[in-house]
Short mmCIF file of C-alpha atoms and ligand atoms in Angstrom, two decimals:
data_model
loop_
_atom_site.label_atom_id
_atom_site.label_comp_id
_atom_site.label_asym_id
_atom_site.label_seq_id
_atom_site.Cartn_x
_atom_site.Cartn_y
_atom_site.Cartn_z
CA MET A 1 9.23 1.48 -21.02
CA ASN A 2 5.82 -0.16 -24.31
CA GLN A 3 2.92 -0.30 -22.38
CA LYS A 4 1.72 -2.29 -24.81
CA ASN A 5 -1.32 -4.49 -24.22
CA MET A 6 -1.42 -2.60 -20.40
CA LYS A 7 -3.08 0.12 -19.27
CA THR A 8 -1.75 3.82 -19.03
CA LEU A 9 -2.98 6.62 -16.60
CA THR A 10 -4.97 8.66 -19.04
CA GLU A 11 -4.52 12.83 -19.37
CA SER A 12 -6.75 13.56 -16.82
CA GLN A 13 -5.34 10.67 -14.42
CA ARG A 14 -1.47 11.52 -15.60
CA GLU A 15 -2.62 15.67 -14.55
CA GLN A 16 -4.10 14.51 -11.13
CA TRP A 17 -1.35 12.16 -10.22
CA ALA A 18 0.88 15.61 -10.56
CA VAL A 19 -0.87 18.23 -9.25
CA ASP A 20 -3.13 16.41 -6.50
CA GLY A 21 -0.40 13.23 -5.60
CA TYR A 22 -3.71 10.66 -5.43
CA LEU A 23 -4.91 8.90 -7.73
CA GLN A 24 -8.80 8.23 -7.02
CA LEU A 25 -9.74 4.72 -8.81
CA GLU A 26 -13.55 3.64 -8.60
CA GLY A 27 -15.09 -0.43 -8.80
CA VAL A 28 -11.31 -1.92 -9.10
CA LEU A 29 -12.42 -4.93 -6.70
CA ASP A 30 -15.84 -6.67 -7.89
CA PRO A 31 -18.60 -7.01 -5.04
CA ASP A 32 -17.74 -10.62 -4.33
CA GLU A 33 -14.09 -10.08 -4.43
CA VAL A 34 -14.75 -7.11 -2.14
CA SER A 35 -17.11 -9.73 0.18
CA PHE A 36 -13.85 -12.29 0.17
CA PHE A 37 -11.27 -10.36 1.38
CA SER A 38 -13.64 -9.18 4.07
CA ASN A 39 -14.12 -12.26 5.08
CA GLU A 40 -10.77 -13.04 4.72
CA ILE A 41 -9.54 -10.08 6.42
CA ASP A 42 -12.12 -11.44 9.46
CA ARG A 43 -10.51 -14.78 9.43
CA ILE A 44 -6.66 -13.87 9.95
CA ARG A 45 -8.27 -11.73 13.33
CA ASN A 46 -7.47 -15.06 14.98
CA LEU A 47 -4.87 -15.85 12.78
CA PRO A 48 -0.45 -15.79 14.40
CA GLY A 49 0.34 -12.54 12.45
CA TYR A 50 2.02 -9.17 12.93
CA GLU A 51 -0.03 -6.21 15.19
CA PRO A 52 1.17 -3.31 16.56
CA LEU A 53 1.93 -3.32 19.95
CA PHE A 54 0.69 0.35 21.16
CA ASP A 55 3.44 0.87 24.15
CA LYS A 56 5.14 -1.60 24.17
CA MET A 57 7.37 -1.48 20.22
CA PRO A 58 9.23 1.33 19.32
CA LEU A 59 7.12 3.39 16.59
CA GLY A 60 5.65 1.75 13.87
CA HIS A 61 7.29 -1.48 15.03
CA TYR A 62 4.76 -4.84 15.15
CA ALA A 63 5.37 -7.84 17.29
CA TRP A 64 4.15 -11.33 16.41
CA VAL A 65 1.49 -11.79 17.60
CA GLU A 66 -0.76 -15.52 18.68
CA HIS A 67 -3.91 -13.46 17.32
CA ALA A 68 -5.69 -9.41 16.95
CA ASP A 69 -8.70 -8.98 18.83
CA PRO A 70 -11.06 -11.49 18.16
CA ASP A 71 -14.49 -9.20 17.38
CA PRO A 72 -14.90 -7.94 13.51
CA GLU A 73 -15.39 -5.36 14.96
CA ALA A 74 -12.46 -4.35 16.08
CA PHE A 75 -9.84 -2.43 14.97
CA MET A 76 -6.89 -4.68 13.93
CA ASP A 77 -3.51 -3.74 11.78
CA ARG A 78 -1.89 -6.96 10.39
CA ARG A 79 0.98 -6.73 8.65
CA ASP A 80 2.87 -9.06 5.55
CA LEU A 81 -0.98 -11.11 3.98
CA LEU A 82 0.39 -12.72 2.05
CA PRO A 83 0.82 -16.63 3.66
CA TYR A 84 -2.27 -16.51 4.24
CA HIS A 85 -4.23 -16.90 0.70
CA GLN A 86 -2.80 -16.36 -2.78
CA ALA A 87 -5.45 -14.03 -3.23
CA PHE A 88 -3.37 -11.55 -1.51
CA ILE A 89 -0.47 -13.39 -4.02
CA ASP A 90 -1.92 -12.80 -6.68
CA LEU A 91 -3.46 -8.92 -5.48
CA ILE A 92 0.44 -7.81 -6.40
CA ASP A 93 0.68 -7.37 -9.30
CA ARG A 94 -3.68 -7.37 -10.17
CA PRO A 95 -3.85 -6.32 -13.35
CA GLY A 96 -5.97 -2.69 -14.28
CA ILE A 97 -4.02 -1.78 -11.16
CA PHE A 98 -0.43 -2.71 -11.70
CA ASP A 99 -0.69 -1.72 -15.42
CA LEU A 100 -1.46 1.92 -12.98
CA VAL A 101 2.11 1.11 -11.18
CA LEU A 102 4.23 0.41 -13.74
CA ASP A 103 2.63 3.84 -15.74
CA ILE A 104 3.51 5.83 -12.32
CA MET A 105 6.45 4.74 -10.85
CA GLY A 106 8.09 3.04 -14.82
CA PRO A 107 9.91 -1.35 -14.12
CA TYR A 108 12.91 -0.90 -12.22
CA ILE A 109 9.86 -1.70 -8.11
CA GLN A 110 9.72 -4.05 -5.95
CA PHE A 111 6.59 -4.87 -3.48
CA SER A 112 7.91 -4.11 -0.19
CA MET A 113 4.65 -4.04 2.09
CA SER A 114 1.33 -5.28 2.79
CA GLN A 115 -1.54 -5.01 5.37
CA ALA A 116 -4.69 -4.80 6.31
CA ILE A 117 -6.25 -2.44 8.28
CA VAL A 118 -9.49 -2.41 9.91
CA ARG A 119 -10.01 1.60 11.47
CA ALA A 120 -13.36 0.34 14.60
CA SER A 121 -16.04 2.99 15.05
CA GLY A 122 -16.49 4.84 18.15
CA ASP A 123 -13.22 3.65 19.63
CA GLY A 124 -11.89 7.62 20.59
CA PHE A 125 -9.52 7.27 18.30
CA PRO A 126 -8.70 10.71 16.47
CA GLY A 127 -7.38 9.97 13.52
CA TYR A 128 -3.78 11.07 12.16
CA THR A 129 -2.12 12.43 8.85
CA HIS A 130 1.73 11.01 7.89
CA THR A 131 3.42 10.38 5.42
CA ASP A 132 5.28 6.90 4.83
CA GLY A 133 7.89 5.56 4.50
CA GLY A 134 9.38 6.35 8.45
CA GLU A 135 11.82 10.22 9.00
CA ALA A 136 13.60 9.50 6.07
CA GLN A 137 11.13 9.23 3.67
CA ARG A 138 9.48 11.91 6.06
CA HIS A 139 12.89 14.47 4.30
CA ILE A 140 12.14 13.32 -0.16
CA ARG A 141 9.59 14.83 -2.48
CA VAL A 142 8.99 14.61 -6.07
CA THR A 143 8.95 16.70 -8.31
CA GLU A 144 6.34 16.20 -10.39
CA THR A 145 7.79 14.75 -13.43
CA SER A 146 9.52 12.34 -11.51
CA TRP A 147 8.76 9.09 -10.71
CA PRO A 148 8.29 8.34 -7.10
CA ILE A 149 10.57 6.30 -4.93
CA ALA A 150 6.89 4.80 -3.33
CA ILE A 151 3.32 4.21 -3.85
CA LYS A 152 0.35 2.54 -1.78
CA ALA A 153 -2.70 1.27 -3.08
CA MET A 154 -5.75 1.62 -0.53
CA TYR A 155 -8.12 -1.37 -1.43
CA LEU A 156 -11.54 -0.37 0.36
CA LEU A 157 -13.28 -3.07 1.10
CA THR A 158 -16.68 -0.45 3.43
CA ASP A 159 -18.42 2.12 2.05
CA VAL A 160 -16.80 5.09 3.41
CA THR A 161 -21.03 7.57 2.32
CA GLU A 162 -19.75 10.56 4.83
CA LYS A 163 -17.89 12.56 7.11
CA ASP A 164 -15.46 11.07 9.87
CA SER A 165 -16.36 7.72 8.87
CA GLY A 166 -12.74 6.01 8.81
CA ASN A 167 -11.41 8.47 5.73
CA PHE A 168 -9.37 7.70 3.60
CA THR A 169 -7.41 11.93 4.09
CA VAL A 170 -5.73 13.30 2.21
CA PHE A 171 -4.28 17.40 1.34
CA PRO A 172 -4.16 17.22 -2.13
CA GLY A 173 0.05 18.63 -3.59
CA SER A 174 0.77 18.23 -0.09
CA HIS A 175 2.67 15.94 -2.02
CA MET A 176 5.16 18.37 -2.91
CA ARG A 177 5.64 20.29 0.08
CA PRO A 178 7.50 19.47 3.37
CA PHE A 179 6.26 17.38 6.57
CA PRO A 180 5.59 20.50 9.39
CA GLU A 181 6.69 19.27 12.48
CA SER A 182 6.72 21.59 14.54
CA ARG A 183 4.48 21.44 17.83
CA GLY A 184 1.15 22.99 16.49
CA ARG A 185 1.14 23.03 13.07
CA VAL A 186 1.67 18.78 13.10
CA PRO A 187 -1.44 17.96 10.14
CA ASN A 188 -5.04 16.31 11.12
CA PRO A 189 -7.96 15.36 9.81
CA HIS A 190 -9.61 18.44 10.50
CA ALA A 191 -6.81 20.79 9.40
CA PRO A 192 -7.25 23.62 6.87
CA GLY A 193 -6.87 21.89 3.75
CA ALA A 194 -7.40 18.04 4.97
CA VAL A 195 -10.12 16.85 2.88
CA GLN A 196 -11.58 13.35 4.15
CA LEU A 197 -12.62 10.81 0.75
CA LYS A 198 -16.03 9.54 -0.12
CA GLY A 199 -15.97 6.40 -1.65
CA LYS A 200 -17.67 3.17 -2.38
CA ALA A 201 -16.27 -0.33 -1.63
CA GLY A 202 -14.63 -1.21 -3.89
CA ASP A 203 -12.89 1.67 -5.11
CA CYS A 204 -8.59 1.84 -4.72
CA TYR A 205 -6.57 5.00 -4.10
CA LEU A 206 -3.09 4.93 -6.09
CA PHE A 207 -1.10 7.38 -3.46
CA SER A 208 2.15 9.61 -2.94
CA HIS A 209 3.75 8.30 -0.18
CA ALA A 210 5.00 11.76 0.02
CA LEU A 211 1.30 13.12 0.38
CA TRP A 212 -0.10 13.86 3.43
CA HIS A 213 -2.82 11.11 4.46
CA GLY A 214 -4.26 8.94 7.23
CA PRO A 215 -6.83 7.85 8.87
CA ALA A 216 -10.24 10.19 9.56
CA PRO A 217 -12.01 9.47 13.87
CA ASN A 218 -14.66 6.40 12.66
CA ASN A 219 -17.56 7.06 14.34
CA SER A 220 -20.38 5.91 11.12
CA GLY A 221 -21.19 2.70 13.75
CA SER A 222 -19.48 0.60 11.88
CA ALA A 223 -16.13 -1.00 11.32
CA ARG A 224 -13.90 0.03 7.73
CA LYS A 225 -12.43 -2.54 6.55
CA THR A 226 -8.95 -1.74 3.97
CA LEU A 227 -6.27 -3.62 2.00
CA LEU A 228 -2.70 -1.33 1.80
CA TYR A 229 -0.21 -2.34 -0.92
CA ASN A 230 3.64 -0.54 -0.73
CA TYR A 231 5.55 -0.64 -3.98
CA CYS A 232 8.94 0.77 -3.86
CA GLN A 233 11.85 2.07 -6.47
CA MET A 234 14.17 -1.10 -6.66
CA PHE A 235 17.18 0.78 -4.56
CA VAL A 236 14.55 0.66 -1.95
CA ARG A 237 14.60 -2.28 0.04
CA TRP A 238 11.18 -4.11 1.98
CA TYR A 239 10.32 -4.13 4.75
CA ASP A 240 7.67 -6.48 5.45
CA PHE A 241 10.54 -9.31 5.16
CA ALA A 242 14.10 -10.00 6.85
CA ALA A 243 13.60 -12.02 3.05
CA PRO A 244 10.26 -13.52 1.40
CA ARG A 245 9.34 -16.10 2.53
CA LYS A 246 9.93 -19.71 0.53
CA ASP A 247 6.19 -20.86 0.69
CA VAL A 248 4.78 -18.12 -0.88
CA MET A 249 8.00 -17.69 -3.06
CA ASP A 250 6.87 -20.64 -4.01
CA ARG A 251 3.47 -19.58 -4.86
CA CYS A 252 4.60 -17.02 -6.75
CA THR A 253 4.28 -15.94 -10.75
CA PRO A 254 7.57 -15.44 -12.66
CA ARG A 255 6.28 -11.55 -12.38
CA GLN A 256 5.54 -12.17 -8.71
CA ARG A 257 9.24 -13.57 -7.75
CA ARG A 258 10.09 -10.57 -9.17
CA LEU A 259 8.58 -7.78 -7.14
CA LEU A 260 9.39 -9.75 -4.46
CA GLY A 261 13.30 -9.48 -5.29
CA ASP A 262 14.20 -12.97 -6.48
CA LEU A 263 16.54 -11.51 -10.04
CA GLY A 264 16.85 -14.52 -10.61
CA TYR A 265 19.97 -15.10 -10.05
CA GLU A 266 21.88 -14.85 -6.34
CA PHE A 267 22.51 -12.80 -4.48
CA ARG A 268 25.99 -9.85 -5.91
CA PRO A 269 27.45 -6.76 -5.53
CA GLY A 270 25.74 -4.38 -8.24
CA SER A 271 21.60 -6.67 -7.23
CA TYR A 272 19.09 -4.00 -7.96
CA PHE A 273 20.95 -1.01 -7.98
CA TYR A 274 21.14 -2.17 -11.63
CA VAL A 275 18.35 -4.57 -12.13
CA PRO A 276 17.99 -7.88 -15.39
CA GLU A 277 18.08 -7.54 -18.12
CA ASP A 278 14.95 -9.42 -18.56
CA GLN A 279 13.12 -6.23 -16.08
CA GLU A 280 10.85 -4.77 -18.43
CA ALA A 281 9.76 -8.20 -20.06
CA VAL A 282 9.61 -9.29 -17.09
CA MET A 283 7.55 -6.73 -15.37
CA ARG A 284 4.64 -6.48 -19.01
CA GLN A 285 3.91 -10.04 -19.54
CA ALA A 286 0.74 -11.69 -17.04
CA ALA A 287 0.23 -11.75 -14.17
CA VAL A 288 -0.57 -15.66 -14.62
CA THR A 289 1.55 -17.13 -16.66
O1 LIG B 1 -6.91 4.22 7.01
C1 LIG B 1 -6.86 3.82 7.03
O2 LIG B 1 -6.46 3.07 8.12
C2 LIG B 1 -3.70 4.25 6.78
C3 LIG B 1 -3.87 4.36 5.71
C4 LIG B 1 -2.71 4.95 5.97
O3 LIG B 1 -2.43 6.06 6.43
C5 LIG B 1 -1.32 4.44 5.40
O4 LIG B 1 -1.61 3.40 4.95
O5 LIG B 1 -0.45 4.61 5.56
#
């Protein structure tokens, strides 16, 4: 794809992506944006939406609730952010970051999930380590020169300056290795090879679904907030909704609509398998039209 006028990875970023399976991009959101999104998280925790109901739902499933814990320092894990504010829609193809997503994944992609997570301090949560995409993707790894099946952009909204502060924790290079599942071997945020990343509010981590990763415990004294945006190849489905909401689609640019699955024609066999003829052009257009 011609990436003219779009940002691409530097050579050292490309090498880090291939070798380590993740990138840390500094200062992606400015301080006003950080406080805007942080306030939005405080606001939407009081609104209805999808949250995990541990012990009541099957693994990794979310339930519709009236609100999360209203305490802004408490745990929250809200899915499907797009309906809550135009800014969550616009973050889908934020210039700078989305350019790099395209460079890493190629142009035949969709947007598959949005999420806001607050990791409370001192709640005894030990952290955990996993790969993304459920049971099947755990067994799918790509080579260092291949486009990934799925990646996530994680926007940090809190400074994380010490260990065990809810740090995004990675095992560099693990995206190329099977995830150990037998008892006693499942990795954790304190296991050999774990790197608890530090960062500033506004930084963004891009990482492969196959990377062993997850949150460290948070004993920092304050909650850690993040936003997560997930992208996948078009033959893989989105998993925040059965179909995108019309009121969200109505507020999207053509590129955002395409990323949410609007091909410009009714579904027919072959759709999403081979892409519309204008796919590359749509992916390369400006975010706001
Ligand atoms: O750091 C977190 O809170 C969780 C991020 C994570 O593991 C994920 O998005 O898969």
